mmCIF file of C-alpha atoms in Angstrom:
data_model
loop_
_atom_site.group_PDB
_atom_site.id
_atom_site.type_symbol
_atom_site.label_atom_id
_atom_site.label_comp_id
_atom_site.label_asym_id
_atom_site.label_seq_id
_atom_site.Cartn_x
_atom_site.Cartn_y
_atom_site.Cartn_z
ATOM 1 C CA MET A 1254 -25.119 161.896 43.468
ATOM 2 C CA VAL A 1255 -24.610 157.977 43.480
ATOM 3 C CA SER A 1256 -26.093 156.396 46.382
ATOM 4 C CA ILE A 1257 -23.741 153.697 48.705
ATOM 5 C CA LYS A 1258 -25.949 150.833 47.310
ATOM 6 C CA LYS A 1259 -25.467 151.870 43.710
ATOM 7 C CA LYS A 1260 -22.036 152.222 43.859
ATOM 8 C CA GLU A 1261 -21.451 148.590 45.780
ATOM 9 C CA MET A 1262 -23.431 147.521 42.652
ATOM 10 C CA LEU A 1263 -21.383 149.068 40.030
ATOM 11 C CA LYS A 1264 -18.295 147.903 41.665
ATOM 12 C CA LYS A 1265 -20.024 144.647 41.544
ATOM 13 C CA ILE A 1266 -20.815 144.599 37.963
ATOM 14 C CA VAL A 1267 -17.169 145.767 36.835
ATOM 15 C CA GLU A 1268 -15.878 142.975 38.524
ATOM 16 C CA THR A 1269 -18.305 140.448 37.179
ATOM 17 C CA LEU A 1270 -17.441 142.131 33.404
ATOM 18 C CA GLY A 1271 -13.605 141.269 34.158
ATOM 19 C CA GLU A 1272 -14.111 137.566 35.280
ATOM 20 C CA TYR A 1273 -16.035 136.609 31.900
ATOM 21 C CA PRO A 1274 -14.383 136.646 28.425
ATOM 22 C CA VAL A 1275 -18.018 136.951 26.578
ATOM 23 C CA ILE A 1276 -20.623 139.728 27.616
ATOM 24 C CA GLY A 1277 -24.235 139.762 26.345
ATOM 25 C CA ILE A 1278 -26.832 142.515 26.452
ATOM 26 C CA LEU A 1279 -30.298 141.530 26.945
ATOM 27 C CA ASN A 1280 -33.764 143.232 25.900
ATOM 28 C CA MET A 1281 -36.036 141.827 28.858
ATOM 29 C CA HIS A 1282 -38.937 144.265 27.827
ATOM 30 C CA LYS A 1283 -42.136 142.479 28.176
ATOM 31 C CA LEU A 1284 -40.545 138.990 29.451
ATOM 32 C CA PRO A 1285 -42.803 137.380 32.029
ATOM 33 C CA ALA A 1286 -41.393 136.542 35.079
ATOM 34 C CA LYS A 1287 -42.425 133.098 34.804
ATOM 35 C CA GLN A 1288 -40.475 132.707 31.728
ATOM 36 C CA LEU A 1289 -37.394 134.399 32.895
ATOM 37 C CA CYS A 1290 -37.107 131.691 35.619
ATOM 38 C CA GLU A 1291 -37.614 128.912 33.327
ATOM 39 C CA ILE A 1292 -34.875 130.328 31.235
ATOM 40 C CA ARG A 1293 -32.261 131.137 33.941
ATOM 41 C CA SER A 1294 -32.718 127.397 34.800
ATOM 42 C CA LYS A 1295 -31.684 126.252 31.161
ATOM 43 C CA LEU A 1296 -29.097 128.632 31.026
ATOM 44 C CA HIS A 1297 -27.788 127.994 34.461
ATOM 45 C CA ASP A 1298 -24.641 126.005 33.385
ATOM 46 C CA GLU A 1299 -24.013 128.418 30.448
ATOM 47 C CA ALA A 1300 -24.659 131.967 31.773
ATOM 48 C CA VAL A 1301 -25.188 134.391 34.481
ATOM 49 C CA ILE A 1302 -27.913 136.998 33.915
ATOM 50 C CA ARG A 1303 -27.847 140.593 36.092
ATOM 51 C CA MET A 1304 -30.791 142.732 35.578
ATOM 52 C CA VAL A 1305 -29.654 146.513 36.895
ATOM 53 C CA LYS A 1306 -30.493 149.983 36.032
ATOM 54 C CA LYS A 1307 -29.341 151.380 32.745
ATOM 55 C CA ARG A 1308 -27.215 153.746 34.164
ATOM 56 C CA ILE A 1309 -25.293 151.396 35.938
ATOM 57 C CA ILE A 1310 -24.616 149.404 33.120
ATOM 58 C CA LEU A 1311 -23.597 152.409 31.043
ATOM 59 C CA LEU A 1312 -20.960 153.281 33.789
ATOM 60 C CA ALA A 1313 -19.620 149.773 33.690
ATOM 61 C CA LEU A 1314 -19.176 149.613 29.865
ATOM 62 C CA LYS A 1315 -17.399 152.965 30.122
ATOM 63 C CA GLU A 1316 -15.323 151.810 33.192
ATOM 64 C CA LYS A 1317 -14.327 148.495 31.173
ATOM 65 C CA LYS A 1318 -13.919 150.321 28.045
ATOM 66 C CA MET A 1319 -16.780 148.467 26.092
ATOM 67 C CA THR A 1320 -18.487 151.543 25.062
ATOM 68 C CA ALA A 1321 -19.237 149.869 21.592
ATOM 69 C CA LEU A 1322 -22.015 147.861 23.592
ATOM 70 C CA GLU A 1323 -23.847 151.260 24.562
ATOM 71 C CA GLU A 1324 -26.121 151.536 21.647
ATOM 72 C CA PHE A 1325 -27.585 148.383 22.459
ATOM 73 C CA ILE A 1326 -28.754 148.997 26.196
ATOM 74 C CA LYS A 1327 -32.492 149.875 25.544
ATOM 75 C CA ASP A 1328 -36.085 149.465 27.003
ATOM 76 C CA GLU A 1329 -35.190 147.184 30.059
ATOM 77 C CA PRO A 1330 -31.559 146.088 29.478
ATOM 78 C CA ALA A 1331 -29.989 143.387 31.265
ATOM 79 C CA LEU A 1332 -26.344 142.007 31.140
ATOM 80 C CA LEU A 1333 -25.364 138.486 30.250
ATOM 81 C CA PHE A 1334 -21.891 136.957 31.087
ATOM 82 C CA THR A 1335 -20.595 133.516 30.110
ATOM 83 C CA LYS A 1336 -17.590 131.922 28.970
ATOM 84 C CA SER A 1337 -19.360 129.989 26.298
ATOM 85 C CA ASP A 1338 -18.812 130.451 22.325
ATOM 86 C CA PRO A 1339 -21.285 133.283 21.468
ATOM 87 C CA PHE A 1340 -22.507 131.471 18.600
ATOM 88 C CA LYS A 1341 -23.195 128.212 20.764
ATOM 89 C CA LEU A 1342 -24.861 130.579 23.431
ATOM 90 C CA ALA A 1343 -26.938 131.965 20.599
ATOM 91 C CA LYS A 1344 -28.450 128.631 19.856
ATOM 92 C CA VAL A 1345 -29.236 127.798 23.081
ATOM 93 C CA ILE A 1346 -31.175 130.935 23.506
ATOM 94 C CA ALA A 1347 -32.915 130.659 20.127
ATOM 95 C CA LYS A 1348 -34.137 126.815 21.593
ATOM 96 C CA SER A 1349 -35.666 128.328 24.639
ATOM 97 C CA LYS A 1350 -37.853 130.614 23.082
ATOM 98 C CA THR A 1351 -41.522 129.808 22.495
ATOM 99 C CA LYS A 1352 -44.293 131.114 20.113
ATOM 100 C CA ALA A 1353 -46.899 133.582 21.122
ATOM 101 C CA PRO A 1354 -50.061 135.478 19.618
ATOM 102 C CA ALA A 1355 -49.109 139.363 18.875
ATOM 103 C CA LYS A 1356 -50.861 141.923 21.058
ATOM 104 C CA GLY A 1357 -52.026 145.236 19.963
ATOM 105 C CA GLY A 1358 -48.354 147.638 20.220
ATOM 106 C CA ASP A 1359 -46.143 144.872 20.095
ATOM 107 C CA ILE A 1360 -43.074 145.202 17.901
ATOM 108 C CA ALA A 1361 -43.109 142.725 15.071
ATOM 109 C CA PRO A 1362 -39.575 140.683 15.709
ATOM 110 C CA SER A 1363 -39.008 139.634 11.955
ATOM 111 C CA ASP A 1364 -41.300 140.588 8.619
ATOM 112 C CA ILE A 1365 -44.809 138.881 8.984
ATOM 113 C CA LEU A 1366 -45.700 136.686 6.279
ATOM 114 C CA ILE A 1367 -49.472 135.826 5.472
ATOM 115 C CA LYS A 1368 -48.719 132.877 2.703
ATOM 116 C CA ALA A 1369 -51.412 132.584 -0.353
ATOM 117 C CA GLY A 1370 -53.809 129.641 -0.112
ATOM 118 C CA PRO A 1371 -56.797 128.739 2.035
ATOM 119 C CA THR A 1372 -57.429 129.855 5.747
ATOM 120 C CA ASN A 1373 -59.378 128.456 8.510
ATOM 121 C CA LEU A 1374 -61.681 131.238 8.156
ATOM 122 C CA PRO A 1375 -65.376 130.560 7.274
ATOM 123 C CA PRO A 1376 -66.753 133.363 4.776
ATOM 124 C CA GLY A 1377 -67.886 136.124 6.692
ATOM 125 C CA PRO A 1378 -67.388 140.188 8.072
ATOM 126 C CA VAL A 1379 -63.247 138.950 8.437
ATOM 127 C CA ILE A 1380 -63.114 139.053 4.575
ATOM 128 C CA GLY A 1381 -63.503 143.143 5.183
ATOM 129 C CA GLU A 1382 -60.908 142.877 7.771
ATOM 130 C CA LEU A 1383 -58.391 141.344 5.274
ATOM 131 C CA GLN A 1384 -58.974 143.456 2.574
ATOM 132 C CA ARG A 1385 -58.753 146.625 5.257
ATOM 133 C CA LEU A 1386 -55.544 145.572 6.171
ATOM 134 C CA LYS A 1387 -54.418 145.317 2.408
ATOM 135 C CA ILE A 1388 -54.367 141.551 2.664
ATOM 136 C CA PRO A 1389 -55.986 140.289 -0.806
ATOM 137 C CA ALA A 1390 -58.931 138.051 -0.011
ATOM 138 C CA MET A 1391 -61.328 136.198 -1.553
ATOM 139 C CA VAL A 1392 -64.214 133.421 -0.933
ATOM 140 C CA ASP A 1393 -62.957 130.060 -2.068
ATOM 141 C CA GLY A 1394 -65.399 127.270 -1.442
ATOM 142 C CA GLU A 1395 -66.546 127.089 2.003
ATOM 143 C CA LYS A 1396 -63.534 129.188 3.235
ATOM 144 C CA ILE A 1397 -61.286 132.393 2.806
ATOM 145 C CA ALA A 1398 -58.511 132.444 0.986
ATOM 146 C CA VAL A 1399 -55.563 134.868 0.494
ATOM 147 C CA LYS A 1400 -54.546 135.303 -3.372
ATOM 148 C CA LYS A 1401 -50.818 135.999 -2.731
ATOM 149 C CA ASP A 1402 -48.173 136.172 0.002
ATOM 150 C CA THR A 1403 -48.378 139.497 1.782
ATOM 151 C CA VAL A 1404 -45.933 140.846 4.242
ATOM 152 C CA VAL A 1405 -48.398 142.688 6.698
ATOM 153 C CA VAL A 1406 -45.678 144.192 8.961
ATOM 154 C CA LYS A 1407 -41.873 144.577 8.939
ATOM 155 C CA GLU A 1408 -39.452 143.495 11.706
ATOM 156 C CA GLY A 1409 -39.526 146.253 13.976
ATOM 157 C CA GLU A 1410 -42.845 148.063 13.043
ATOM 158 C CA LYS A 1411 -45.599 148.185 15.481
ATOM 159 C CA ILE A 1412 -48.665 145.464 15.088
ATOM 160 C CA SER A 1413 -52.077 147.174 15.315
ATOM 161 C CA VAL A 1414 -54.728 146.004 17.260
ATOM 162 C CA GLY A 1415 -56.603 144.988 14.324
ATOM 163 C CA LEU A 1416 -53.858 143.020 12.557
ATOM 164 C CA ALA A 1417 -53.191 141.309 15.908
ATOM 165 C CA ASP A 1418 -56.762 140.326 16.191
ATOM 166 C CA VAL A 1419 -56.725 138.827 12.509
ATOM 167 C CA LEU A 1420 -53.115 137.279 12.658
ATOM 168 C CA THR A 1421 -55.053 135.386 15.934
ATOM 169 C CA LYS A 1422 -58.054 134.482 13.822
ATOM 170 C CA LEU A 1423 -55.649 132.910 11.010
ATOM 171 C CA GLY A 1424 -53.779 130.965 14.040
ATOM 172 C CA ILE A 1425 -50.241 132.886 13.454
ATOM 173 C CA GLU A 1426 -48.367 133.778 16.247
ATOM 174 C CA PRO A 1427 -45.521 135.599 15.619
ATOM 175 C CA MET A 1428 -43.996 136.907 18.860
ATOM 176 C CA GLU A 1429 -41.284 134.781 20.501
ATOM 177 C CA ILE A 1430 -41.268 134.609 24.301
ATOM 178 C CA GLY A 1431 -37.488 134.402 25.649
ATOM 179 C CA LEU A 1432 -34.654 136.141 26.037
ATOM 180 C CA ASN A 1433 -33.789 138.797 23.312
ATOM 181 C CA LEU A 1434 -30.046 138.810 22.686
ATOM 182 C CA SER A 1435 -29.321 142.154 21.077
ATOM 183 C CA ALA A 1436 -25.622 141.800 20.889
ATOM 184 C CA VAL A 1437 -22.577 140.102 21.946
ATOM 185 C CA TRP A 1438 -18.900 141.133 23.255
ATOM 186 C CA GLU A 1439 -15.724 139.186 22.951
ATOM 187 C CA ASP A 1440 -11.919 140.040 22.736
ATOM 188 C CA GLY A 1441 -13.087 143.306 21.024
ATOM 189 C CA ILE A 1442 -15.466 142.291 18.929
ATOM 190 C CA VAL A 1443 -19.365 143.286 18.695
ATOM 191 C CA TYR A 1444 -21.813 140.462 17.142
ATOM 192 C CA GLU A 1445 -25.128 141.488 16.578
ATOM 193 C CA LYS A 1446 -28.182 139.592 16.576
ATOM 194 C CA ASP A 1447 -28.340 139.071 12.425
ATOM 195 C CA VAL A 1448 -24.809 137.624 12.698
ATOM 196 C CA LEU A 1449 -25.522 135.426 16.001
ATOM 197 C CA PHE A 1450 -28.619 133.778 14.924
ATOM 198 C CA VAL A 1451 -27.918 133.095 11.242
ATOM 199 C CA PRO A 1452 -28.597 129.017 10.712
ATOM 200 C CA THR A 1453 -25.790 126.953 10.563
ATOM 201 C CA GLU A 1454 -26.962 125.920 7.097
ATOM 202 C CA LYS A 1455 -26.668 129.447 6.270
ATOM 203 C CA TYR A 1456 -23.356 129.888 7.044
ATOM 204 C CA LEU A 1457 -22.308 126.460 5.232
ATOM 205 C CA GLU A 1458 -24.057 127.665 2.066
ATOM 206 C CA ASP A 1459 -22.308 130.964 2.255
ATOM 207 C CA ILE A 1460 -18.979 129.415 2.526
ATOM 208 C CA LEU A 1461 -19.586 127.039 -0.004
ATOM 209 C CA LYS A 1462 -20.809 129.818 -2.316
ATOM 210 C CA ALA A 1463 -17.849 132.130 -1.444
ATOM 211 C CA HIS A 1464 -15.268 129.459 -2.072
ATOM 212 C CA SER A 1465 -16.954 128.874 -5.465
ATOM 213 C CA GLN A 1466 -16.690 132.749 -6.229
ATOM 214 C CA ALA A 1467 -12.825 133.029 -5.030
ATOM 215 C CA PHE A 1468 -11.969 129.665 -6.920
ATOM 216 C CA ASN A 1469 -13.530 131.176 -10.312
ATOM 217 C CA LEU A 1470 -11.789 134.269 -10.154
ATOM 218 C CA SER A 1471 -8.322 132.682 -8.999
ATOM 219 C CA ILE A 1472 -8.923 130.687 -12.574
ATOM 220 C CA ASN A 1473 -9.944 133.660 -14.432
ATOM 221 C CA ILE A 1474 -7.136 136.075 -13.499
ATOM 222 C CA GLY A 1475 -4.569 132.961 -13.641
ATOM 223 C CA TYR A 1476 -3.620 133.221 -9.870
ATOM 224 C CA VAL A 1477 -1.774 130.108 -8.875
ATOM 225 C CA THR A 1478 -2.976 128.372 -5.495
ATOM 226 C CA LYS A 1479 -2.560 124.471 -4.592
ATOM 227 C CA GLU A 1480 -5.973 123.773 -5.603
ATOM 228 C CA ASN A 1481 -6.292 125.436 -8.721
ATOM 229 C CA VAL A 1482 -3.145 124.358 -10.368
ATOM 230 C CA PRO A 1483 -4.515 121.268 -12.311
ATOM 231 C CA PHE A 1484 -6.955 123.516 -13.523
ATOM 232 C CA LEU A 1485 -5.239 126.268 -14.658
ATOM 233 C CA LEU A 1486 -2.745 123.886 -16.430
ATOM 234 C CA SER A 1487 -5.370 122.253 -18.023
ATOM 235 C CA LYS A 1488 -6.822 125.541 -19.245
ATOM 236 C CA ALA A 1489 -3.250 126.585 -20.294
ATOM 237 C CA TYR A 1490 -3.030 123.075 -22.395
ATOM 238 C CA ARG A 1491 -6.587 123.685 -23.945
ATOM 239 C CA GLU A 1492 -5.484 127.285 -25.059
ATOM 240 C CA ALA A 1493 -2.270 126.486 -26.324
ATOM 241 C CA LEU A 1494 -3.610 123.586 -28.331
ATOM 242 C CA ALA A 1495 -6.165 125.655 -29.848
ATOM 243 C CA LEU A 1496 -3.678 128.382 -30.871
ATOM 244 C CA ALA A 1497 -1.280 126.037 -32.516
ATOM 245 C CA GLU A 1498 -4.126 124.871 -34.425
ATOM 246 C CA THR A 1499 -5.585 128.317 -35.404
ATOM 247 C CA ALA A 1500 -1.738 129.167 -36.486
ATOM 248 C CA GLY A 1501 -1.060 126.031 -38.262
ATOM 249 C CA ILE A 1502 1.686 125.009 -36.110
ATOM 250 C CA PRO A 1503 2.524 121.265 -36.877
ATOM 251 C CA THR A 1504 2.970 119.376 -32.968
ATOM 252 C CA LYS A 1505 2.486 115.902 -32.110
ATOM 253 C CA GLU A 1506 -0.910 117.200 -30.620
ATOM 254 C CA THR A 1507 -2.032 118.932 -33.698
ATOM 255 C CA ILE A 1508 -0.686 117.292 -36.951
ATOM 256 C CA GLY A 1509 -3.734 114.846 -36.928
ATOM 257 C CA LYS A 1510 -5.956 117.585 -36.686
ATOM 258 C CA LEU A 1511 -3.971 119.709 -39.128
ATOM 259 C CA LEU A 1512 -3.987 116.938 -41.573
ATOM 260 C CA LYS A 1513 -7.709 116.649 -41.429
ATOM 261 C CA LYS A 1514 -8.292 120.331 -42.099
ATOM 262 C CA GLY A 1515 -5.795 120.508 -45.118
ATOM 263 C CA GLN A 1516 -7.535 117.190 -46.533
ATOM 264 C CA ASP A 1517 -11.058 118.842 -45.919
ATOM 265 C CA GLN A 1518 -9.664 122.285 -47.531
ATOM 266 C CA ALA A 1519 -8.430 120.188 -50.554
ATOM 267 C CA LYS A 1520 -11.941 118.813 -50.716
ATOM 268 C CA ILE A 1521 -13.286 121.965 -50.906
ATOM 269 C CA LEU A 1522 -11.051 123.454 -53.517
ATOM 270 C CA GLU A 1523 -11.267 120.196 -55.882
ATOM 271 C CA PRO A 1524 -14.354 120.957 -57.850
ATOM 272 C CA LYS A 1525 -12.884 124.433 -58.431
ATOM 273 C CA ILE A 1526 -9.826 122.825 -59.678
ATOM 274 C CA LYS A 1527 -11.487 120.664 -61.987
ATOM 275 C CA THR A 1528 -13.437 123.440 -63.454
ATOM 276 C CA GLU A 1529 -10.425 125.934 -63.984
ATOM 277 C CA GLN A 1530 -8.395 123.069 -65.795
ATOM 278 C CA PRO A 1531 -10.503 123.049 -68.857
ATOM 279 C CA LYS A 1532 -11.129 126.624 -69.192
ATOM 280 C CA GLN A 1533 -7.272 127.078 -68.953
ATOM 281 C CA LYS A 1534 -6.512 124.627 -71.357
ATOM 282 C CA LYS A 1535 -9.060 126.095 -74.243
ATOM 283 C CA GLU A 1536 -7.487 129.730 -73.703
ATOM 284 C CA LYS A 1537 -4.058 128.134 -74.331
ATOM 285 C CA GLN A 1538 -5.142 126.559 -77.597
ATOM 286 C CA LYS A 1539 -6.888 129.823 -78.705
ATOM 287 C CA GLU A 1540 -3.509 131.360 -78.008
ATOM 288 C CA GLU A 1541 -1.654 129.176 -79.926
ATOM 289 C CA LYS A 1542 -3.899 129.064 -83.286
ATOM 290 C CA PRO A 1543 -2.780 132.272 -84.821
ATOM 291 C CA LYS A 1544 1.087 130.971 -84.348
ATOM 292 C CA ASP A 1545 0.374 127.649 -86.703
ATOM 293 C CA ASP A 1546 -1.505 129.905 -89.219
ATOM 294 C CA SER A 1547 1.452 132.248 -89.529
ATOM 295 C CA LYS A 1548 3.773 129.246 -90.026
ATOM 296 C CA LYS A 1549 1.996 127.803 -92.896
ATOM 297 C CA LYS A 1550 2.208 131.160 -94.691
ATOM 298 C CA LYS A 1551 5.668 131.069 -94.528
ATOM 299 C CA GLU A 1552 5.996 127.604 -95.742
ATOM 300 C CA GLY A 1553 3.861 128.517 -98.889
#
């Protein structure tokens, strides 16, 4: 049975879902109350955050036909309501996050990489700790150095107590304190965090790459567009010119090259012709000699 209080809460959440065009799903797991207050204050003009029971959230989403968001309701969920652009909101949330050391049992928010090079640690028992965690380490002068870049835990994996201790000693703070935006719903489209938090530079890079690939494809298959017409005409001209030269078709553009080609070929043949002509004369003379002898005999 759903209590009257829960029914009222459900009704309020359903109404709020209808008032905002953009709905976000947050995971508030391990978010300190102090940070939550600070974040709410920062987002005051951008968004409204409502923390309610999972069951109420699921019922509200079902009633508003937003069930595509159900899979993102995990741990300690909360709803975020906003009229801002989802990507603009994601930027604001990302900027509000602060770094923090890892604790045993924390889930890695992303791949944790220990880069190659000297560390701030002096030689000692810690080198054994590093090696036990499969971090290739050695003594380099007065410090311990990591031999090569090593991913010690992947995104979504649990950080062990030993690894958390080593990361702290290395001064690595892999955890982020702030809102964990799992997904955003807008006009029936769900944007997951992998899309929302892509840097603007990466988007621009991908767009430029896609444009370049599409342009090259259109040139290769001869698909005419406003952008590629000059290139296609230039390509067609070069190919036609090459064909005319190969086939020996004289045109205003090819006549110069064809004449030069003929001249070059004549130069190659000239030595052969000069050696062949004396041979032909000698053979002709040999053929004519018997005829002369027969004439003399008749005269005698």
